[in-house]
mmCIF file with all atom_site columns, C-alpha atoms in Angstrom:
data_model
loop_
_atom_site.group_PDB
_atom_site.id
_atom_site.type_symbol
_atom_site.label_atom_id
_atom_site.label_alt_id
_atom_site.label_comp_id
_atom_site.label_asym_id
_atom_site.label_entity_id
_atom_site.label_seq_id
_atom_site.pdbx_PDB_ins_code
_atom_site.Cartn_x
_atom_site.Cartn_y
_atom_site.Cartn_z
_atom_site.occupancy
_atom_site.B_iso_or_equiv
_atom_site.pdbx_formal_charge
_atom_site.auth_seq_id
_atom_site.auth_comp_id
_atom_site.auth_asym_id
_atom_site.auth_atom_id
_atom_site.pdbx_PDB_model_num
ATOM 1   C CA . UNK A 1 1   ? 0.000  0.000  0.000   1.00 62.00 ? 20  UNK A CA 1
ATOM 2   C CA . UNK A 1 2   ? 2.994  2.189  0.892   1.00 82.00 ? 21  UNK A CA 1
ATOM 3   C CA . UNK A 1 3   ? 4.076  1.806  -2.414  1.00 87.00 ? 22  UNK A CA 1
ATOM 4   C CA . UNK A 1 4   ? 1.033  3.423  -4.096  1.00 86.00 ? 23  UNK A CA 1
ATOM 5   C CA . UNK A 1 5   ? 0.647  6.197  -2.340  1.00 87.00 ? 24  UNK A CA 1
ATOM 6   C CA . UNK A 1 6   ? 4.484  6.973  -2.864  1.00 85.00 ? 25  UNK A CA 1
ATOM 7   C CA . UNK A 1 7   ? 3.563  6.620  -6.397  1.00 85.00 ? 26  UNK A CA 1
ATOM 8   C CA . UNK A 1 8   ? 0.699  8.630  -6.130  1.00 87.00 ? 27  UNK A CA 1
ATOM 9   C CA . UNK A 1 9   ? 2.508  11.521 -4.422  1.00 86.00 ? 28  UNK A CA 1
ATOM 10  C CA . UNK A 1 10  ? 4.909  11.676 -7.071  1.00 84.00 ? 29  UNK A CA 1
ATOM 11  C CA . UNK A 1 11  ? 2.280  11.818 -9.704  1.00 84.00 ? 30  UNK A CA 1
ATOM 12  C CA . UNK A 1 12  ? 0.456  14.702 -7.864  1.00 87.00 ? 31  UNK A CA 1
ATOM 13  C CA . UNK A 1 13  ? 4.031  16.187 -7.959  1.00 86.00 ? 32  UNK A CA 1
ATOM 14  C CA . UNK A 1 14  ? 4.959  15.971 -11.546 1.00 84.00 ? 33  UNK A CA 1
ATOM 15  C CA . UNK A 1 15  ? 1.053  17.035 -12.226 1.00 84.00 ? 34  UNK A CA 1
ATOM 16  C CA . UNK A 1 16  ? 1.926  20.366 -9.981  1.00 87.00 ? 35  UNK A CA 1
ATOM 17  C CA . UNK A 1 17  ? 5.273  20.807 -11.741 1.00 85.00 ? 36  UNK A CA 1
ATOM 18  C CA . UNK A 1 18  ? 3.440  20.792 -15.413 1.00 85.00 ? 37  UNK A CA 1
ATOM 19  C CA . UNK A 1 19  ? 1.326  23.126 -14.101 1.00 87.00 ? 38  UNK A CA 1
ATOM 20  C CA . UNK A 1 20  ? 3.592  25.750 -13.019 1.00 88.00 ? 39  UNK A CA 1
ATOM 21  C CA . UNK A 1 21  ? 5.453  24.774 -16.188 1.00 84.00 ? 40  UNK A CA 1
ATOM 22  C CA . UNK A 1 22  ? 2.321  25.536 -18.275 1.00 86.00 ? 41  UNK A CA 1
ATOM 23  C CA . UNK A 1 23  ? 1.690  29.055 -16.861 1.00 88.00 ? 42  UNK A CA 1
ATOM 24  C CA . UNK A 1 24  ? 5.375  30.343 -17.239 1.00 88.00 ? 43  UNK A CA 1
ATOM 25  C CA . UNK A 1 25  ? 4.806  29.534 -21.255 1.00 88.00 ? 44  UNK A CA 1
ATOM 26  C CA . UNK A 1 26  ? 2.359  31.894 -20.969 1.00 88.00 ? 45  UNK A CA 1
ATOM 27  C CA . UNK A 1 27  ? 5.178  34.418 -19.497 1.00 93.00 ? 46  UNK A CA 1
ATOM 28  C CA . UNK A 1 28  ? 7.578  33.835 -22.406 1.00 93.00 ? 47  UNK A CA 1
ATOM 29  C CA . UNK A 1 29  ? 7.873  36.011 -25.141 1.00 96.00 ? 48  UNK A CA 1
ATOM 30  C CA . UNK A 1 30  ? 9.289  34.335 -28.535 1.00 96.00 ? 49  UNK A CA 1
ATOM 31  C CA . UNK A 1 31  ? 9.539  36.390 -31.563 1.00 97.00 ? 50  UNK A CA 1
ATOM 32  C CA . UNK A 1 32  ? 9.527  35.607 -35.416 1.00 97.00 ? 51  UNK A CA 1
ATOM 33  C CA . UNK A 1 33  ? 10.682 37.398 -38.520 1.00 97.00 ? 52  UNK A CA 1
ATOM 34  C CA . UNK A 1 34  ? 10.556 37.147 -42.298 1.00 97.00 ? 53  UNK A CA 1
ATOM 35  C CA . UNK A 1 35  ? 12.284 39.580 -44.939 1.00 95.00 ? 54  UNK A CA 1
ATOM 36  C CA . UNK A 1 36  ? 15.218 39.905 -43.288 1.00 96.00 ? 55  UNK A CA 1
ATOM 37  C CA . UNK A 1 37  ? 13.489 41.425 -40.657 1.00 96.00 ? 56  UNK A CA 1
ATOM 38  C CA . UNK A 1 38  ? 11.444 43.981 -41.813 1.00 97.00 ? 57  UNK A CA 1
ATOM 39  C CA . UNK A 1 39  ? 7.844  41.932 -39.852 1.00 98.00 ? 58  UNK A CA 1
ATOM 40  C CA . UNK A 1 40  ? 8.246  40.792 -36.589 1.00 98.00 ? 59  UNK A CA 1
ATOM 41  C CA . UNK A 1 41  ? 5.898  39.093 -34.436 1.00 98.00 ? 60  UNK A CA 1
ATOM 42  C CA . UNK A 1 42  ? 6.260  38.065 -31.140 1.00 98.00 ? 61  UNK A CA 1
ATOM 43  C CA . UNK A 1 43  ? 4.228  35.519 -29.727 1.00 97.00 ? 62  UNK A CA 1
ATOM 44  C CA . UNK A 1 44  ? 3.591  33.906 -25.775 1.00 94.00 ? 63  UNK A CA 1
ATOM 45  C CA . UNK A 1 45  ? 4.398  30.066 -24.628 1.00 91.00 ? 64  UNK A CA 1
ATOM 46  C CA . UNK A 1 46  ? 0.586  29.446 -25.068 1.00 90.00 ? 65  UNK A CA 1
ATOM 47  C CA . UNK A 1 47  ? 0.721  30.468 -28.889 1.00 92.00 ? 66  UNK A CA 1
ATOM 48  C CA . UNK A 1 48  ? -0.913 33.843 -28.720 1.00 94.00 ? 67  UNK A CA 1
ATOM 49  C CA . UNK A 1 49  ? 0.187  36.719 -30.826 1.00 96.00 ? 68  UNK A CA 1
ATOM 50  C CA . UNK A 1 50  ? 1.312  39.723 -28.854 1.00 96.00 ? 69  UNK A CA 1
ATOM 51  C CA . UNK A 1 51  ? 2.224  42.352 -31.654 1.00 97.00 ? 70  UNK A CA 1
ATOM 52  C CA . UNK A 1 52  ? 3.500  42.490 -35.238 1.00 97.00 ? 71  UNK A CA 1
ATOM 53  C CA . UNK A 1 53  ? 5.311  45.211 -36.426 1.00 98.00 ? 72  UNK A CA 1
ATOM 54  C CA . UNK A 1 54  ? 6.071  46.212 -40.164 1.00 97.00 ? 73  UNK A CA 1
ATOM 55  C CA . UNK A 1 55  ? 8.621  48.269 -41.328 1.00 97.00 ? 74  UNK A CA 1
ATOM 56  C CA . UNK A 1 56  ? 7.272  51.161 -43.386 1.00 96.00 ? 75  UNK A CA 1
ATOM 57  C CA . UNK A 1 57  ? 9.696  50.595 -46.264 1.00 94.00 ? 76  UNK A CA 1
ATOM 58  C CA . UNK A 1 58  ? 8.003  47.335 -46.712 1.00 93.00 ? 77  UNK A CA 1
ATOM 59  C CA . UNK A 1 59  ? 4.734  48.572 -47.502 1.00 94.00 ? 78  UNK A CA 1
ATOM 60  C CA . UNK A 1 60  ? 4.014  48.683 -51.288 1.00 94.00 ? 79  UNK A CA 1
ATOM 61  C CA . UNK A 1 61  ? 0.656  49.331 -52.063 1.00 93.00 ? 80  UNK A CA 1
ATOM 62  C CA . UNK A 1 62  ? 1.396  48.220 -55.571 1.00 95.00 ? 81  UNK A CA 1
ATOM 63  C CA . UNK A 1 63  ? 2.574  44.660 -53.883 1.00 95.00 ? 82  UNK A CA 1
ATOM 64  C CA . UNK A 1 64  ? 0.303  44.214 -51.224 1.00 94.00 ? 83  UNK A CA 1
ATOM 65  C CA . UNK A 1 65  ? 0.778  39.998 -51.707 1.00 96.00 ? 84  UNK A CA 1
ATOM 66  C CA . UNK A 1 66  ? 4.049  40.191 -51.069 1.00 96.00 ? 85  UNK A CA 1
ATOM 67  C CA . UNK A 1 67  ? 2.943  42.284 -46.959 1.00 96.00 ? 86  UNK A CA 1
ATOM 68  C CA . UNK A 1 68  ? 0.885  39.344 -46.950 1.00 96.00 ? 87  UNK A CA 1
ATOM 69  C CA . UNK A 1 69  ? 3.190  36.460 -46.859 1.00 97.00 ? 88  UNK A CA 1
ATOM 70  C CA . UNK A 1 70  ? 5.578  37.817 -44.712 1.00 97.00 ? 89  UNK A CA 1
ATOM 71  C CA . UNK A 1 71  ? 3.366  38.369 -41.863 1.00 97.00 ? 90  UNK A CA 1
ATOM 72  C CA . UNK A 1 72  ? 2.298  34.721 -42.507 1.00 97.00 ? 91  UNK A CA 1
ATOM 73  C CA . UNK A 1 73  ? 6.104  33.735 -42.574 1.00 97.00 ? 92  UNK A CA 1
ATOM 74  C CA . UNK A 1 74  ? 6.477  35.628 -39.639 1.00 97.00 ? 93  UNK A CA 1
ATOM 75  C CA . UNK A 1 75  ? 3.241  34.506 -37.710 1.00 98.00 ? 94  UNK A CA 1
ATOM 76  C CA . UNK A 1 76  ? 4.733  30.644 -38.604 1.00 97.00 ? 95  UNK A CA 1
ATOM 77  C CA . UNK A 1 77  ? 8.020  31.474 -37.758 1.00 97.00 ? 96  UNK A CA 1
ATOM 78  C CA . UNK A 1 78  ? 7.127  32.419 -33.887 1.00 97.00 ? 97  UNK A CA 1
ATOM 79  C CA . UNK A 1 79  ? 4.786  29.852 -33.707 1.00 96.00 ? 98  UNK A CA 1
ATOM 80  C CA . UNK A 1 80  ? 7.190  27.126 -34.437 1.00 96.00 ? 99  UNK A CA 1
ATOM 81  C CA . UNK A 1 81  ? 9.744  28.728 -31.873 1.00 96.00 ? 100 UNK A CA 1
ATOM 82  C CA . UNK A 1 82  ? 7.038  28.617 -29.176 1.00 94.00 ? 101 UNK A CA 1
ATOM 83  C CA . UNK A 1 83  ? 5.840  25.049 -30.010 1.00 92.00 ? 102 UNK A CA 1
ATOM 84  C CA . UNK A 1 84  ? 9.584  23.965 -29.914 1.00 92.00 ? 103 UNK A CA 1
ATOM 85  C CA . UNK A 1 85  ? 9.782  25.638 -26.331 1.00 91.00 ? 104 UNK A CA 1
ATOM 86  C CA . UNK A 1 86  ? 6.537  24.181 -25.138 1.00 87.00 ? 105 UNK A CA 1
ATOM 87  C CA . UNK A 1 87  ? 7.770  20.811 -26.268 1.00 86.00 ? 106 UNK A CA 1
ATOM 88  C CA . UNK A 1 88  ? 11.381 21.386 -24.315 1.00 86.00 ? 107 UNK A CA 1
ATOM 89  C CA . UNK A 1 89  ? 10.065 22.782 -21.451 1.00 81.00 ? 108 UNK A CA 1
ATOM 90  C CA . UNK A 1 90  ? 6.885  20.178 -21.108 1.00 79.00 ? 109 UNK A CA 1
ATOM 91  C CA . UNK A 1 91  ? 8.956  17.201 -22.540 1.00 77.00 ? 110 UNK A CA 1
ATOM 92  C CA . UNK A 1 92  ? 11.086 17.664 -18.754 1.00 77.00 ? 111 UNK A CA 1
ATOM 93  C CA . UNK A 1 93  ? 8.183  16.334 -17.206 1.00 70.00 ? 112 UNK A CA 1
ATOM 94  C CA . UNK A 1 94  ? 6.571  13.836 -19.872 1.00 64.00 ? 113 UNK A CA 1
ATOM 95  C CA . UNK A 1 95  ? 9.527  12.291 -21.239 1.00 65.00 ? 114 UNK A CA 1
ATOM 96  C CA . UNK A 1 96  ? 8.797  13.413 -24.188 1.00 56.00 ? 115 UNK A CA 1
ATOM 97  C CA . UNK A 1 97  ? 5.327  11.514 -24.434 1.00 59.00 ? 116 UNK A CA 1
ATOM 98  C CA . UNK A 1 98  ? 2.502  13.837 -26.524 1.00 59.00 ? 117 UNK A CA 1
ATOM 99  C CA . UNK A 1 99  ? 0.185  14.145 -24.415 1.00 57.00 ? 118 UNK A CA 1
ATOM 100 C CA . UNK A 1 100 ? -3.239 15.207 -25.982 1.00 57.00 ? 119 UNK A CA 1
ATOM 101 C CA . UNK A 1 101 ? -4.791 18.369 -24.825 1.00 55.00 ? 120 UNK A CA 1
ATOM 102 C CA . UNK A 1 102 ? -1.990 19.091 -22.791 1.00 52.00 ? 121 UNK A CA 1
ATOM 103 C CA . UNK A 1 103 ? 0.562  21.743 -24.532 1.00 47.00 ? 122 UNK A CA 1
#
C-alpha cells in the first residue's frame, strides 16, 4: 500500500510541476521574422500573438501579396519557436510523451 501512495505523491508532484510549467509559457515572449526582418511578431508560450510590427519601407501598395506572406512567414516562424519551447520545457516532465490536450 505504501508503495502506491508513494507513487501517487509523485504523480500529484509531476502534475503540480506541469502546471507551473504551463503558466510560465504563458510568461515567455518568442519572436519571429521574415524579410530579413522587416515583420516581426512576437508571440507567448501558449501560442498567442502579442504584436507584429512592419517596417514602413516594406509597404508597397502596388505589392500588397508580397505584406501578406511575410506576416504569414512571420506569424509561422514564432509559432514554431514557441511550439519547440513548449515541447522542451513540457517534454522535462513527460519524457517526451505527446500528451493530448496538454501543450
Amino acid at each position: 500500500m505504501t508503495n502506491m501512495q508513494h507513487m501517487m505523491k509523485q504523480v500529484k508532484k509531476m502534475q503540480e510541476q506541469m502546471l507551473k510549467a504551463q503558466e510560465e509559457l504563458g510568461t515567455k515572449v518568442i519572436e519571429g521574422s521574415a524579410g530579413g526582418g522587416v515583420v516581426n511578431v512576437k508571440v507567448n508560450g501558449h501560442k498567442q500573438v502579442l504584436s507584429i510590427v512592419i517596417k514602413p519601407e516594406v509597404v508597397d501598395p502596388e505589392d500588397i501579396e508580397m505584406l501578406q506572406d511575410l506576416v504569414i512567414t512571420a506569424v509561422n516562424d514564432a509559432l514554431a519557436k514557441a511550439e519547440e519551447l513548449a515541447n522542451e520545457d513540457m517534454g522535462k516532465y513527460t519524457g517526451g510523451m505527446k500528451i493530448p490536450g496538454l501543450f
